Amino acid sequence: EDQVTQSPEALRLQEGESSSLNCSYTVSGLRGLFWYRQDPGKGPEFLFTLYSAGEEKEKERLKATLTKKESFLHITAPKPEDSATYLCAVQTLTDSWGKLQFGAGTQVVVTP
Amino acid sequence: DGGITQSPKYLFRKEGQNVTLSCEQNLNHDAMYWYRQDPGQGLRLIYYSQIVNDFQKGDIAEGYSVSREKKESFPLTVTSAQKNPTAFYLCASSSSGTSPYEQYFGPGTRLTVT
């Protein structure tokens, strides 16, 4: 059975304290892996799509990487405005119509 | 500006009543989706539609119904048969095809049933 697991469930950081979030997946074949940011009471905001192992993408203080079994979202020198829940989702080769399987998310709090 | 709108933002209903949540997009996307989000859980797919007048059940379709009469609109009805309807409901849309297209989400509707 396909599974997507995110860790840790929650992360509390001091401003400027870099850290990484993990998304591990067990799927029959990966078509793409997606990262989203979600603020409380709002819809998820798309961040990155990763397609193959070794790929990396960056946006401001965020960098996403992908291996054959997991993806990391690195937050470099975070600021309080980076506080949010970060969601990981995968699309498998058997889901040609666009189905995404989501992890439960990592809630990040950055304190000044 | 292109995007997805959902209305209302908050909805309160009594048990036994059906309720319809609105979702509209002007991104010219073929595919649309409805998800449910509960605290501590990932998003779970309720229904999806790849094209007008066609839709498919997702993982938790029981107690829900949808229609897709226009490309821009994909309303969700939460029926009285849904045993635990209180949740945050999210609508999304994407391009369709074999590439892994990202989904774009609306702001959500929080439904409370008492």
CSV table of C-alpha atoms in Angstrom, one decimal:
chain,number,residue,atom,x,y,z
A,1,GLU,CA,0.0,0.0,0.0
A,2,ASP,CA,1.3,3.5,-0.9
A,3,GLN,CA,2.2,5.6,2.1
A,4,VAL,CA,3.5,9.1,2.7
A,5,THR,CA,4.9,9.9,6.2
A,6,GLN,CA,6.1,13.3,7.4
A,7,SER,CA,8.4,14.0,10.4
A,8,PRO,CA,8.5,15.5,12.8
A,9,GLU,CA,4.9,16.3,13.4
A,10,ALA,CA,5.8,19.7,14.9
A,11,LEU,CA,9.0,21.8,15.0
A,12,ARG,CA,9.8,24.8,17.0
A,13,LEU,CA,12.7,27.0,15.8
A,14,GLN,CA,14.4,30.1,16.9
A,15,GLU,CA,14.7,32.8,14.2
A,16,GLY,CA,17.8,32.0,12.2
A,17,GLU,CA,18.0,28.4,13.4
A,18,SER,CA,18.1,26.2,10.2
A,19,SER,CA,16.4,22.8,10.1
A,20,SER,CA,15.0,20.2,7.8
A,21,LEU,CA,11.6,18.5,7.4
A,22,ASN,CA,11.3,14.9,6.2
A,23,CYS,CA,8.8,13.3,3.8
A,24,SER,CA,9.3,9.6,3.3
A,25,TYR,CA,7.3,7.7,0.8
A,26,THR,CA,6.6,4.1,-0.1
A,27,VAL,CA,4.9,4.0,-3.5
A,28,SER,CA,4.9,1.6,-6.5
A,29,GLY,CA,6.4,4.3,-8.7
A,30,LEU,CA,6.8,8.0,-8.3
A,31,ARG,CA,5.5,10.4,-10.9
A,32,GLY,CA,6.1,13.5,-8.9
A,33,LEU,CA,6.4,14.8,-5.3
A,34,PHE,CA,4.9,18.1,-4.2
A,35,TRP,CA,5.5,20.5,-1.3
A,36,TYR,CA,2.9,22.9,-0.1
A,37,ARG,CA,2.7,25.5,2.7
A,38,GLN,CA,-0.5,25.9,4.6
A,39,ASP,CA,-1.3,28.8,7.0
A,40,PRO,CA,-4.0,28.3,9.7
A,41,GLY,CA,-7.5,28.4,8.3
A,42,LYS,CA,-6.3,28.8,4.7
A,43,GLY,CA,-5.8,26.5,1.6
A,44,PRO,CA,-2.4,25.0,0.8
A,45,GLU,CA,-0.1,27.1,-1.3
A,46,PHE,CA,2.0,25.3,-3.9
A,47,LEU,CA,5.8,25.5,-3.3
A,48,PHE,CA,7.7,22.9,-5.4
A,49,THR,CA,7.4,19.9,-7.7
A,50,LEU,CA,10.2,17.3,-7.8
A,51,TYR,CA,10.3,14.6,-10.4
A,52,SER,CA,13.4,12.5,-10.0
A,53,ALA,CA,16.0,11.5,-7.4
A,54,GLY,CA,18.8,14.0,-7.1
A,55,GLU,CA,16.6,17.0,-8.1
A,56,GLU,CA,16.7,20.1,-6.0
A,57,LYS,CA,14.6,23.3,-6.1
A,58,GLU,CA,14.9,26.5,-4.1
A,59,LYS,CA,12.7,29.4,-3.2
A,60,GLU,CA,13.9,32.1,-0.9
A,61,ARG,CA,14.8,30.3,2.4
A,62,LEU,CA,13.4,27.0,1.3
A,63,LYS,CA,15.2,24.2,-0.5
A,64,ALA,CA,13.6,20.9,-1.5
A,65,THR,CA,15.6,17.8,-2.3
A,66,LEU,CA,14.5,14.3,-3.5
A,67,THR,CA,16.0,10.8,-3.1
A,68,LYS,CA,14.5,7.5,-4.1
A,69,LYS,CA,12.8,7.1,-0.8
A,70,GLU,CA,12.3,10.5,0.7
A,71,SER,CA,12.3,14.3,0.3
A,72,PHE,CA,13.7,17.0,2.5
A,73,LEU,CA,12.5,20.5,2.9
A,74,HIS,CA,15.4,22.6,4.3
A,75,ILE,CA,14.6,25.9,5.9
A,76,THR,CA,17.7,28.2,6.1
A,77,ALA,CA,17.8,31.0,8.6
A,78,PRO,CA,14.0,30.9,9.1
A,79,LYS,CA,12.0,34.0,10.0
A,80,PRO,CA,8.7,34.1,11.9
A,81,GLU,CA,6.8,34.5,8.7
A,82,ASP,CA,8.0,31.0,7.7
A,83,SER,CA,5.7,29.6,10.5
A,84,ALA,CA,3.2,27.4,8.8
A,85,THR,CA,2.3,23.7,8.3
A,86,TYR,CA,4.3,22.2,5.4
A,87,LEU,CA,2.6,19.4,3.5
A,88,CYS,CA,4.1,16.8,1.2
A,89,ALA,CA,2.2,14.9,-1.4
A,90,VAL,CA,3.0,12.3,-4.0
A,91,GLN,CA,1.6,11.3,-7.3
A,92,THR,CA,2.3,7.7,-8.4
A,93,LEU,CA,2.7,6.2,-11.9
A,94,THR,CA,-0.5,4.3,-11.5
A,95,ASP,CA,-2.5,7.5,-10.9
A,96,SER,CA,-2.5,9.0,-14.4
A,97,TRP,CA,-5.4,11.4,-13.7
A,98,GLY,CA,-3.7,13.5,-11.0
A,99,LYS,CA,-4.5,11.9,-7.6
A,100,LEU,CA,-2.3,13.2,-4.8
A,101,GLN,CA,-1.6,11.3,-1.6
A,102,PHE,CA,-0.8,13.7,1.2
A,103,GLY,CA,1.2,13.3,4.4
A,104,ALA,CA,-0.2,14.6,7.7
A,105,GLY,CA,2.1,17.7,7.6
A,106,THR,CA,4.8,19.2,9.8
A,107,GLN,CA,3.8,22.2,11.8
A,108,VAL,CA,6.6,24.7,12.0
A,109,VAL,CA,6.7,27.6,14.5
A,110,VAL,CA,9.5,30.1,14.3
A,111,THR,CA,10.0,32.4,17.3
A,112,PRO,CA,11.8,35.8,17.2
B,1,ASP,CA,-6.4,37.6,-11.1
B,2,GLY,CA,-6.7,33.9,-11.7
B,3,GLY,CA,-7.6,31.7,-8.9
B,4,ILE,CA,-10.1,29.5,-7.0
B,5,THR,CA,-12.9,30.8,-4.9
B,6,GLN,CA,-14.9,28.9,-2.3
B,7,SER,CA,-17.9,30.1,-0.5
B,8,PRO,CA,-19.0,30.5,2.2
B,9,LYS,CA,-15.9,30.7,4.4
B,10,TYR,CA,-17.8,29.4,7.4
B,11,LEU,CA,-21.0,27.3,7.3
B,12,PHE,CA,-23.1,26.1,10.2
B,13,ARG,CA,-25.9,23.5,9.8
B,14,LYS,CA,-28.1,21.3,11.9
B,15,GLU,CA,-27.9,17.6,11.7
B,16,GLY,CA,-30.1,16.1,9.0
B,17,GLN,CA,-29.7,19.0,6.6
B,18,ASN,CA,-28.0,18.8,3.3
B,19,VAL,CA,-25.6,21.6,2.5
B,20,THR,CA,-23.9,22.7,-0.7
B,21,LEU,CA,-20.4,24.2,-0.8
B,22,SER,CA,-19.4,26.3,-3.8
B,23,CYS,CA,-16.2,26.1,-5.8
B,24,GLU,CA,-15.3,28.2,-8.8
B,25,GLN,CA,-12.1,28.5,-10.8
B,26,ASN,CA,-11.0,30.8,-13.6
B,27,LEU,CA,-7.6,29.1,-14.3
B,28,ASN,CA,-9.0,27.3,-17.3
B,29,HIS,CA,-8.2,24.0,-15.6
B,30,ASP,CA,-9.9,20.8,-16.8
B,31,ALA,CA,-9.5,18.9,-13.5
B,32,MET,CA,-11.1,19.8,-10.2
B,33,TYR,CA,-11.0,18.1,-6.8
B,34,TRP,CA,-12.6,18.1,-3.4
B,35,TYR,CA,-10.7,17.3,-0.2
B,36,ARG,CA,-11.6,17.1,3.4
B,37,GLN,CA,-9.1,18.0,6.1
B,38,ASP,CA,-9.4,17.0,9.8
B,39,PRO,CA,-6.9,18.0,12.6
B,40,GLY,CA,-3.8,15.9,12.5
B,41,GLN,CA,-4.6,14.1,9.3
B,42,GLY,CA,-3.6,14.6,5.7
B,43,LEU,CA,-6.0,15.8,3.0
B,44,ARG,CA,-8.4,13.1,1.9
B,45,LEU,CA,-9.9,13.0,-1.5
B,46,ILE,CA,-13.7,13.1,-1.7
B,47,TYR,CA,-14.4,13.4,-5.4
B,48,TYR,CA,-12.6,14.5,-8.6
B,49,SER,CA,-13.5,15.5,-12.1
B,50,GLN,CA,-11.3,15.5,-15.1
B,51,ILE,CA,-13.8,16.9,-17.5
B,52,VAL,CA,-17.3,18.5,-17.7
B,53,ASN,CA,-20.1,16.1,-17.0
B,54,ASP,CA,-17.8,13.5,-15.6
B,55,PHE,CA,-16.6,12.8,-12.1
B,56,GLN,CA,-15.3,10.0,-10.0
B,57,LYS,CA,-15.4,8.9,-6.3
B,58,GLY,CA,-12.3,9.5,-4.3
B,59,ASP,CA,-11.3,7.7,-1.1
B,60,ILE,CA,-14.1,9.0,1.2
B,61,ALA,CA,-17.1,9.7,-1.1
B,62,GLU,CA,-19.8,8.2,1.1
B,63,GLY,CA,-22.3,10.8,2.2
B,64,TYR,CA,-21.2,13.4,-0.5
B,65,SER,CA,-22.3,14.2,-4.0
B,66,VAL,CA,-21.0,16.5,-6.7
B,67,SER,CA,-21.9,17.9,-10.2
B,68,ARG,CA,-19.8,19.3,-13.0
B,69,GLU,CA,-22.0,21.1,-15.4
B,70,LYS,CA,-19.5,23.8,-16.2
B,71,LYS,CA,-15.7,23.8,-16.5
B,72,GLU,CA,-15.4,26.6,-14.0
B,73,SER,CA,-17.7,25.1,-11.3
B,74,PHE,CA,-17.6,22.0,-9.1
B,75,PRO,CA,-20.1,22.2,-6.2
B,76,LEU,CA,-20.0,19.7,-3.3
B,77,THR,CA,-23.1,18.6,-1.4
B,78,VAL,CA,-22.7,17.2,2.0
B,79,THR,CA,-25.8,15.1,2.6
B,80,SER,CA,-27.4,14.0,5.9
B,81,ALA,CA,-25.9,10.5,5.2
B,82,GLN,CA,-22.4,11.8,6.0
B,83,LYS,CA,-21.8,10.6,9.6
B,84,ASN,CA,-19.2,13.1,10.6
B,85,PRO,CA,-19.5,16.1,8.4
B,86,THR,CA,-17.8,18.8,10.6
B,87,ALA,CA,-14.4,19.5,8.8
B,88,PHE,CA,-12.5,21.9,6.7
B,89,TYR,CA,-13.3,21.4,3.0
B,90,LEU,CA,-10.8,22.3,0.3
B,91,CYS,CA,-11.4,22.6,-3.5
B,92,ALA,CA,-8.5,22.3,-5.9
B,93,SER,CA,-7.9,22.4,-9.7
B,94,SER,CA,-5.2,21.4,-12.0
B,95,SER,CA,-4.3,20.9,-15.7
B,96,SER,CA,-5.0,17.3,-16.7
B,97,GLY,CA,-2.9,14.8,-18.5
B,98,THR,CA,0.0,12.4,-17.7
B,99,SER,CA,2.4,14.9,-16.4
B,100,PRO,CA,2.5,15.5,-12.6
B,101,TYR,CA,0.6,18.8,-12.6
B,102,GLU,CA,0.4,20.7,-9.4
B,103,GLN,CA,-3.0,21.3,-7.8
B,104,TYR,CA,-4.0,24.8,-6.8
B,105,PHE,CA,-6.2,25.2,-3.8
B,106,GLY,CA,-9.0,27.5,-2.8
B,107,PRO,CA,-9.2,29.2,0.6
B,108,GLY,CA,-11.5,26.5,2.1
B,109,THR,CA,-14.9,26.3,3.8
B,110,ARG,CA,-15.2,25.3,7.4
B,111,LEU,CA,-18.4,23.4,8.0
B,112,THR,CA,-19.8,22.9,11.5
B,113,VAL,CA,-22.7,20.6,11.9
B,114,THR,CA,-24.4,20.4,15.3
